[in-house]
Tab-separated table of C-alpha atoms in Angstrom:
chain	number	residue	atom	x	y	z
B	286	MET	CA	62.239	-24.897	-36.547
B	287	ILE	CA	59.933	-25.279	-39.727
B	288	GLY	CA	58.646	-28.862	-40.935
B	289	ILE	CA	60.139	-29.758	-44.267
B	290	LYS	CA	59.002	-32.663	-46.536
B	291	ILE	CA	59.649	-33.643	-49.865
B	292	GLY	CA	56.547	-34.652	-52.234
B	293	LYS	CA	55.951	-35.565	-55.622
B	294	ALA	CA	53.619	-33.292	-57.760
B	295	ILE	CA	50.709	-35.606	-58.974
B	296	LYS	CA	48.030	-33.112	-60.108
B	297	ILE	CA	47.652	-29.348	-60.993
B	298	LEU	CA	44.539	-27.917	-59.153
B	299	ASN	CA	44.798	-24.511	-60.378
B	300	LYS	CA	47.405	-22.166	-61.911
B	301	ASP	CA	47.892	-18.693	-63.376
B	302	ASP	CA	50.770	-16.393	-64.133
B	303	ASN	CA	51.656	-15.882	-60.440
B	304	LYS	CA	50.724	-19.263	-58.738
B	305	VAL	CA	50.154	-22.823	-58.758
B	306	GLU	CA	47.860	-24.971	-56.604
B	307	VAL	CA	49.532	-28.413	-56.798
B	308	LEU	CA	48.391	-31.835	-55.214
B	309	VAL	CA	51.409	-33.457	-53.807
B	310	LYS	CA	51.742	-37.175	-52.498
B	311	ILE	CA	53.781	-37.558	-49.434
B	312	ASN	CA	54.419	-40.964	-47.866
B	313	ASN	CA	51.324	-42.261	-49.901
B	314	THR	CA	49.041	-39.274	-48.780
B	315	ASP	CA	47.794	-36.515	-50.561
B	316	TYR	CA	48.155	-32.840	-49.597
B	317	LYS	CA	47.526	-29.300	-51.542
B	318	ALA	CA	50.618	-27.187	-51.922
B	319	ILE	CA	51.220	-23.639	-53.478
B	320	ASN	CA	54.093	-22.916	-55.469
B	321	TYR	CA	54.572	-19.044	-56.215
B	322	ASN	CA	55.936	-18.839	-59.541
B	323	ARG	CA	58.114	-16.096	-59.438
B	324	LEU	CA	59.888	-17.475	-56.183
B	325	THR	CA	60.434	-21.329	-57.206
B	326	GLY	CA	59.812	-21.253	-60.901
B	327	CYS	CA	57.307	-23.429	-62.784
B	328	VAL	CA	56.051	-26.772	-61.527
B	329	ASP	CA	55.206	-29.749	-63.703
B	330	ILE	CA	53.281	-33.050	-62.757
B	331	GLY	CA	56.171	-35.356	-61.611
B	332	ASP	CA	58.591	-32.531	-60.188
B	333	HIS	CA	59.818	-33.472	-56.635
B	334	LEU	CA	59.075	-30.445	-54.484
B	335	LEU	CA	60.770	-29.399	-51.166
B	336	LEU	CA	57.758	-28.457	-48.821
B	337	ASN	CA	57.289	-26.237	-45.940
B	338	THR	CA	54.660	-28.108	-44.012
B	339	THR	CA	54.968	-26.371	-40.810
B	340	ALA	CA	51.047	-24.375	-40.938
B	341	VAL	CA	49.366	-27.632	-41.881
B	342	ASP	CA	51.425	-29.728	-39.273
B	343	LEU	CA	50.074	-27.059	-36.611
B	344	SER	CA	46.730	-26.850	-37.962
B	345	LEU	CA	46.933	-23.359	-38.531
B	346	GLY	CA	44.402	-21.329	-40.813
B	347	THR	CA	46.226	-21.344	-44.252
B	348	GLY	CA	43.393	-23.219	-45.815
B	349	GLY	CA	45.216	-26.463	-45.538
B	350	TYR	CA	48.138	-25.701	-47.904
B	351	HIS	CA	52.037	-26.730	-47.673
B	352	PHE	CA	54.324	-24.200	-49.717
B	353	VAL	CA	56.467	-24.903	-52.020
B	354	ILE	CA	60.289	-24.022	-50.927
B	355	SER	CA	62.191	-25.393	-54.070
B	356	ASN	CA	61.513	-27.673	-56.927
B	357	LEU	CA	64.066	-30.233	-56.559
B	358	ASP	CA	63.892	-31.139	-60.288
B	359	LYS	CA	64.191	-27.433	-61.574
B	360	PRO	CA	66.560	-25.947	-58.845
B	361	ASP	CA	68.299	-23.084	-60.812
B	362	GLN	CA	66.712	-19.970	-61.601
B	363	ASP	CA	68.332	-16.764	-62.947
B	364	ILE	CA	67.400	-13.547	-61.292
B	365	SER	CA	65.115	-10.880	-62.920
B	366	GLU	CA	66.374	-7.525	-64.242
B	367	GLY	CA	66.041	-4.316	-62.418
B	368	GLY	CA	65.692	-3.367	-58.795
B	369	HIS	CA	67.766	-4.144	-55.694
B	370	ILE	CA	65.230	-3.889	-52.644
B	371	MET	CA	65.174	-6.753	-50.614
B	372	LYS	CA	62.148	-8.073	-49.080
B	373	LEU	CA	62.113	-11.027	-46.526
B	374	ARG	CA	65.788	-9.586	-45.669
B	375	TYR	CA	68.503	-11.634	-44.514
B	376	THR	CA	66.304	-15.094	-44.772
B	377	PRO	CA	67.090	-17.896	-47.027
B	378	TYR	CA	63.705	-16.754	-48.827
B	379	GLN	CA	64.713	-12.877	-49.386
B	380	LEU	CA	64.094	-11.599	-52.830
B	381	LYS	CA	64.463	-8.877	-54.848
B	382	VAL	CA	61.743	-6.273	-55.992
B	383	PHE	CA	62.103	-3.049	-58.099
B	384	ALA	CA	60.586	-0.802	-55.439
B	385	ALA	CA	58.913	2.178	-56.965
B	386	GLU	CA	60.630	4.749	-54.919
B	387	GLU	CA	64.288	3.793	-55.548
B	388	GLN	CA	66.852	5.344	-57.472
B	389	GLY	CA	66.553	3.346	-60.677
B	390	SER	CA	63.161	3.866	-60.833
B	391	LYS	CA	61.154	5.988	-63.258
B	392	TYR	CA	59.057	7.255	-60.441
B	393	HIS	CA	61.909	8.163	-58.268
B	394	GLU	CA	61.274	11.853	-58.651
B	395	VAL	CA	57.643	11.749	-57.957
B	396	PHE	CA	58.583	11.031	-54.258
B	397	LYS	CA	60.914	13.328	-54.002
B	398	LYS	CA	58.454	16.272	-55.239
B	399	PHE	CA	55.352	14.928	-53.000
B	400	LYS	CA	53.761	17.684	-51.008
B	401	SER	CA	50.334	16.192	-49.828
B	402	LEU	CA	47.543	13.704	-50.478
B	403	ASP	CA	45.358	16.824	-50.481
B	404	ASP	CA	42.328	15.384	-48.345
B	405	MET	CA	42.459	11.912	-50.156
B	406	PRO	CA	40.255	9.503	-48.245
B	407	VAL	CA	41.911	6.597	-47.152
B	408	ILE	CA	39.773	3.709	-45.633
B	409	VAL	CA	42.084	1.724	-43.153
B	410	GLY	CA	40.854	-1.861	-42.148
B	411	THR	CA	42.356	-4.538	-40.006
B	412	LEU	CA	41.277	-7.881	-42.069
B	413	HIS	CA	41.320	-8.892	-45.649
B	414	SER	CA	37.670	-9.797	-45.504
B	415	MET	CA	36.892	-5.997	-45.382
B	416	LEU	CA	38.093	-5.248	-48.946
B	417	PRO	CA	35.151	-6.855	-51.084
B	418	PRO	CA	32.304	-4.894	-48.841
B	419	MET	CA	34.300	-1.849	-49.140
B	420	ILE	CA	34.907	-2.245	-52.960
B	421	GLU	CA	31.097	-3.069	-53.499
B	422	MET	CA	29.635	-0.041	-52.031
B	423	ILE	CA	32.343	2.294	-53.594
B	424	LYS	CA	31.366	0.873	-56.865
B	425	PHE	CA	27.509	0.883	-56.104
B	426	MET	CA	28.157	4.537	-55.257
B	427	ASN	CA	30.041	5.709	-58.080
B	428	PRO	CA	31.528	3.069	-60.574
B	429	ASP	CA	33.947	5.723	-61.947
B	430	ILE	CA	36.001	6.066	-58.725
B	431	LYS	CA	39.393	4.862	-59.113
B	432	ILE	CA	40.448	2.703	-56.214
B	433	ALA	CA	44.083	1.496	-55.002
B	434	TYR	CA	44.640	-1.580	-52.580
B	435	ILE	CA	47.638	-0.921	-50.458
B	436	MET	CA	48.388	-4.374	-48.792
B	437	THR	CA	50.432	-4.534	-45.796
B	438	ASP	CA	52.651	-7.249	-44.349
B	439	GLY	CA	50.590	-7.812	-41.280
B	440	ALA	CA	49.247	-11.063	-42.597
B	441	ALA	CA	50.095	-12.952	-45.648
B	442	LEU	CA	53.213	-11.618	-47.398
B	443	PRO	CA	52.679	-12.706	-51.209
B	444	ILE	CA	49.721	-10.860	-52.634
B	445	TYR	CA	49.398	-13.686	-54.900
B	446	LEU	CA	47.596	-15.688	-52.331
B	447	SER	CA	44.632	-13.502	-52.437
B	448	ASN	CA	41.912	-15.028	-54.837
B	449	ILE	CA	39.758	-11.920	-53.856
B	450	VAL	CA	42.472	-9.550	-55.211
B	451	LYS	CA	42.756	-11.556	-58.123
B	452	ARG	CA	39.028	-11.303	-58.916
B	453	LEU	CA	38.818	-7.476	-58.052
B	454	LYS	CA	41.510	-7.080	-60.838
B	455	GLU	CA	40.134	-9.550	-63.176
B	456	LYS	CA	36.540	-7.488	-62.789
B	457	GLU	CA	38.567	-4.318	-63.078
B	458	LEU	CA	37.125	-2.913	-59.554
B	459	ILE	CA	40.566	-1.777	-58.480
B	460	ASN	CA	42.711	0.388	-60.293
B	461	GLY	CA	46.144	-0.921	-58.848
B	462	THR	CA	47.821	-2.494	-55.791
B	463	ILE	CA	50.505	-1.727	-53.712
B	464	THR	CA	52.597	-3.988	-51.369
B	465	ILE	CA	54.444	-2.634	-48.543
B	466	GLY	CA	56.842	-3.790	-46.093
B	467	ASN	CA	57.638	-7.206	-46.607
B	468	ALA	CA	54.693	-7.801	-48.474
B	469	PHE	CA	55.439	-8.269	-52.239
B	470	GLY	CA	54.008	-8.866	-55.611
B	471	GLY	CA	51.794	-5.786	-56.097
B	472	ASP	CA	51.625	-3.653	-59.217
B	473	LEU	CA	54.027	-1.600	-57.161
B	474	ASP	CA	55.967	-2.384	-54.480
B	475	CYS	CA	57.009	0.186	-51.665
B	476	ILE	CA	59.041	0.163	-48.598
B	477	ASN	CA	56.534	1.624	-46.158
B	478	ILE	CA	53.012	2.959	-45.769
B	479	TYR	CA	54.027	6.653	-46.158
B	480	ASN	CA	55.244	5.845	-49.846
B	481	GLY	CA	52.614	3.412	-50.259
B	482	LEU	CA	50.210	6.004	-49.624
B	483	ILE	CA	52.202	8.635	-52.171
B	484	ALA	CA	52.517	5.910	-54.938
B	485	ALA	CA	48.582	5.287	-54.735
B	486	LYS	CA	48.033	8.996	-55.258
B	487	GLU	CA	50.917	10.228	-57.456
B	488	ILE	CA	51.274	7.210	-59.371
B	489	LEU	CA	48.136	5.049	-59.450
B	490	LYS	CA	46.095	8.312	-59.457
B	491	CYS	CA	43.421	6.970	-57.343
B	492	ASP	CA	40.606	8.788	-55.801
B	493	ILE	CA	40.318	6.561	-52.976
B	494	ALA	CA	42.932	4.206	-51.281
B	495	ILE	CA	42.069	1.036	-49.178
B	496	VAL	CA	44.967	0.005	-46.631
B	497	THR	CA	44.575	-3.508	-45.000
B	498	MET	CA	46.702	-6.640	-44.721
B	499	GLY	CA	46.247	-9.783	-46.885
B	500	PRO	CA	44.608	-13.034	-45.763
B	501	GLY	CA	45.236	-14.098	-42.417
B	502	ILE	CA	45.928	-12.320	-38.900
B	503	ALA	CA	48.152	-12.883	-36.064
B	504	GLY	CA	46.462	-12.874	-32.841
B	505	THR	CA	47.259	-14.062	-29.301
B	506	GLY	CA	44.440	-13.052	-26.888
B	507	THR	CA	46.524	-10.184	-25.370
B	508	LYS	CA	45.570	-6.503	-25.362
B	509	TYR	CA	48.334	-5.602	-27.936
B	510	GLY	CA	49.317	-8.923	-29.449
B	511	PHE	CA	47.469	-8.735	-32.955
B	512	SER	CA	48.878	-7.625	-36.205
B	513	GLY	CA	45.778	-5.302	-36.784
B	514	ILE	CA	47.395	-2.842	-34.303
B	515	GLU	CA	48.939	-1.587	-37.515
B	516	GLN	CA	45.530	0.336	-37.996
B	517	GLY	CA	46.825	2.666	-35.721
B	518	TYR	CA	50.102	3.547	-37.437
B	519	VAL	CA	48.523	3.796	-40.962
B	520	ILE	CA	45.923	6.289	-39.444
B	521	ASP	CA	48.921	8.475	-38.351
B	522	ALA	CA	50.437	7.983	-41.583
B	523	VAL	CA	47.458	9.408	-43.400
B	524	ASN	CA	47.019	12.284	-41.450
B	525	ASP	CA	51.200	13.099	-41.558
B	526	LEU	CA	50.686	13.074	-45.279
B	527	GLY	CA	47.414	15.266	-45.565
B	528	GLY	CA	44.809	12.563	-46.250
B	529	ILE	CA	41.601	11.706	-44.707
B	530	PRO	CA	42.032	8.416	-42.706
B	531	ILE	CA	38.513	6.724	-42.265
B	532	ALA	CA	38.829	3.714	-39.519
B	533	ALA	CA	36.821	0.904	-40.675
B	534	LEU	CA	35.763	-1.063	-37.409
B	535	ARG	CA	35.462	-4.715	-36.734
B	536	ILE	CA	31.944	-4.936	-35.162
B	537	SER	CA	30.373	-8.653	-34.893
B	538	PHE	CA	27.353	-9.913	-33.046
B	539	ALA	CA	27.841	-13.129	-34.503
B	540	ASP	CA	31.320	-14.114	-33.289
B	541	LYS	CA	31.237	-16.222	-30.352
B	542	ARG	CA	34.292	-14.717	-28.458
B	543	LYS	CA	33.603	-12.207	-25.754
B	544	ARG	CA	36.487	-10.347	-26.710
B	545	HIS	CA	35.250	-9.766	-30.197
B	546	LYS	CA	31.480	-9.081	-29.499
B	547	GLY	CA	30.104	-5.628	-30.614
B	548	ILE	CA	33.081	-3.560	-31.133
B	549	SER	CA	36.187	-5.976	-31.304
B	550	HIS	CA	38.718	-5.375	-28.436
B	551	HIS	CA	41.170	-4.904	-31.514
B	552	THR	CA	39.369	-2.019	-32.633
B	553	ILE	CA	38.975	-0.650	-29.379
B	554	THR	CA	42.730	-0.888	-28.511
B	555	VAL	CA	43.819	0.641	-31.708
B	556	LEU	CA	41.446	3.708	-31.412
B	557	ASP	CA	41.819	4.290	-27.726
B	558	LYS	CA	45.664	3.407	-27.258
B	559	ILE	CA	47.547	3.200	-30.529
B	560	SER	CA	46.645	5.892	-32.933
B	561	LYS	CA	47.912	8.927	-32.251
B	562	THR	CA	45.894	11.217	-34.175
B	563	GLN	CA	42.201	11.768	-35.161
B	564	ALA	CA	40.269	9.063	-37.798
B	565	ILE	CA	36.684	9.641	-38.975
B	566	VAL	CA	34.843	6.653	-37.509
B	567	CYS	CA	31.620	5.574	-39.043
B	568	ILE	CA	29.189	3.264	-36.665
B	569	PRO	CA	25.805	2.100	-38.174
B	570	LYS	CA	22.445	2.812	-36.518
B	571	PHE	CA	21.428	-0.975	-35.329
B	572	GLU	CA	18.862	-2.080	-33.521
B	573	ASN	CA	18.536	-0.748	-30.049
B	574	SER	CA	20.087	-3.454	-27.998
B	575	LYS	CA	23.260	-3.672	-30.240
B	576	LYS	CA	23.424	-0.095	-30.388
B	577	GLU	CA	23.289	0.298	-26.595
B	578	TYR	CA	25.831	-2.379	-26.170
B	579	ILE	CA	28.478	-0.497	-28.573
B	580	CYS	CA	27.606	2.807	-26.647
B	581	SER	CA	28.548	0.987	-23.522
B	582	GLN	CA	31.915	-0.027	-24.781
B	583	LEU	CA	32.647	3.208	-25.996
B	584	LYS	CA	31.816	5.066	-22.592
B	585	GLU	CA	34.783	2.848	-21.260
B	586	THR	CA	37.394	4.453	-23.682
B	587	THR	CA	38.581	7.749	-24.962
B	588	ILE	CA	37.362	7.056	-28.352
B	589	GLN	CA	34.489	9.512	-28.433
B	590	LYS	CA	36.727	12.268	-27.500
B	591	LYS	CA	39.860	11.376	-29.362
B	592	HIS	CA	37.936	10.823	-33.036
B	593	LYS	CA	35.341	12.066	-35.070
B	594	ILE	CA	32.116	9.292	-34.807
B	595	ILE	CA	29.701	9.526	-37.406
B	596	TYR	CA	26.690	7.407	-36.792
B	597	MET	CA	25.178	6.438	-40.414
B	598	ASP	CA	21.487	4.713	-41.301
B	599	ILE	CA	22.079	1.400	-42.577
B	600	GLY	CA	20.138	2.576	-45.773
B	601	ASN	CA	20.435	0.083	-48.550
B	602	ALA	CA	23.823	-1.550	-47.552
B	603	ILE	CA	22.110	-4.822	-47.093
B	604	ASP	CA	20.768	-4.913	-50.290
B	605	VAL	CA	23.927	-3.796	-51.957
B	606	LEU	CA	25.741	-6.499	-50.116
B	607	LYS	CA	23.607	-9.394	-50.483
B	608	ASN	CA	23.412	-8.964	-54.190
B	609	SER	CA	27.141	-8.926	-54.504
B	610	THR	CA	28.758	-11.337	-56.740
B	611	LEU	CA	31.829	-10.870	-54.563
B	612	ASN	CA	32.754	-13.607	-51.803
B	613	MET	CA	31.538	-12.014	-48.516
B	614	ARG	CA	33.161	-14.303	-45.898
B	615	THR	CA	34.849	-13.475	-42.745
B	616	MET	CA	36.059	-15.963	-40.212
B	617	GLY	CA	34.312	-18.642	-41.840
B	618	ARG	CA	30.778	-16.973	-41.838
B	619	ASN	CA	29.215	-15.521	-44.881
B	620	PHE	CA	27.100	-12.104	-45.112
B	621	MET	CA	23.694	-13.448	-43.928
B	622	GLU	CA	25.783	-15.013	-40.761
B	623	ASP	CA	27.491	-11.925	-39.924
B	624	GLN	CA	25.630	-8.884	-41.344
B	625	GLU	CA	26.722	-6.366	-38.849
B	626	TYR	CA	30.441	-6.848	-39.849
B	627	PHE	CA	29.966	-6.499	-43.359
B	628	ILE	CA	27.287	-3.540	-42.974
B	629	THR	CA	29.787	-1.466	-40.839
B	630	VAL	CA	32.650	-2.050	-43.383
B	631	ALA	CA	30.459	-1.189	-46.361
B	632	LEU	CA	29.468	2.072	-44.414
B	633	ALA	CA	33.031	2.893	-43.730
B	634	ALA	CA	33.599	3.174	-47.753
B	635	LYS	CA	30.407	5.041	-48.343
B	636	LEU	CA	31.894	7.580	-45.868
B	637	GLY	CA	34.936	7.445	-48.028
B	638	VAL	CA	33.010	8.273	-51.174
B	639	MET	CA	31.082	10.909	-49.315
B	640	THR	CA	34.162	12.795	-48.440
B	641	LEU	CA	34.921	13.426	-51.860
B	642	ASN	CA	32.303	15.628	-52.709
B	643	ASP	CA	31.593	17.062	-48.951
B	644	PRO	CA	33.887	20.022	-48.028
B	645	GLN	CA	32.257	19.662	-44.406
B	646	LEU	CA	33.157	16.281	-44.045
B	647	LYS	CA	36.907	17.166	-45.374
B	648	MET	CA	37.202	19.736	-42.456
B	649	LEU	CA	36.347	16.867	-39.706
B	650	ARG	CA	39.921	15.825	-40.376
C-alpha cells in the first residue's frame, strides 16, 4: 500500500523546465511536494494535487517531500511524439521514452556497428554524492575533458530530482547524461548499462564516463541487501565492452556505523564477491593508523588478488575539493567532516584522467 492524500498548492517554491517544488496544504498543515512536469503536467497555485505521501509517512530520506501523482484540476494530458520504450513498466506510473537504441532512433545503427570502448576509462561509483568530487578533480586536471554521466536505477529514477546534475549541466561541467534501466530523463535514455556505455562513447563522444546511481540508496544492513551492489555488474560490463573500469571506493572514518568504517562493507562485498572481472582500485595513502585499518580489512578478502590496487598520494586533492564551488555532502556530512570519503573518490577520478595518456595504466585492465 502507498500513502495517498489530496493537497492544495499554496506556493511555488522553485521551478524549472523539468520539475516544480510546491508547498501544499493538507488538513491545515503545510508540506513540500515535487511535481515532475513531464509526468504530471504543470502546477499552479490553487490546484488540487493527488500526492504520494509514503516516504514522508515513513520518515525516509527524500528530503521531506511528497510526490505529485496527478493534478486533479488538470487531469488530461496528451502523449508526446516518438519512442515506444516503456519505463516503470506495467505499473500505473509507466511512461514512454524515446530510447537511443530503438529502431526509430537516428542512433540505432550506432549500436549495431559498435565494436569496442577502446580503453575508455569508466569510473564506477556507488553513491550520487561521489559525482561532484569526481567532476571537480577531472576538470581541475584538464578542463577540456569531455565527461558523460550515466545514472543507473539503483536509487532515484527521475534524473530531474538531482540538483547536483542540474548544476553540473548549468556550469557545463558534464557533456551529457544517460539514464538506464528504469531511470529516466537523461539527455539520452538507454535500456541497460551496456548500451548506456556505448552511447557515452559513440553518441556523446566523451573521454571519460562516470557511472553511479541517482540520489538515495537502499540498504538493509545485510551482506547483499543494498542497491550499490550494482557496482559489480557495471565493472563487468565495462570489461565486456573493452573499457577500463576504475572502482571508486566508499571509505570513511567519520561514519559511526562499524560496517561503514574504513572501507565500507558495501565496497568490500562488491569487489570481493560480486564483480567477476578486474577493476583498477585506488586507495589513498592516509596516515598510518587509517592505512593499517584499511590493510587489515583487505587481508580478509580476495580483493588484492582479484583487482589491481594502486596506492596514491593525496597530493593536492584536499585543496582542490576544499576550494570547490560544488556541493560536497554525503550522508549529511560535508567535506571537512568526512575528508577521507571525498579524497578517495577524487583520486579515483584522477586515476581515470591518468589512464587517458598512460599506456601502462591501460595495460592493467
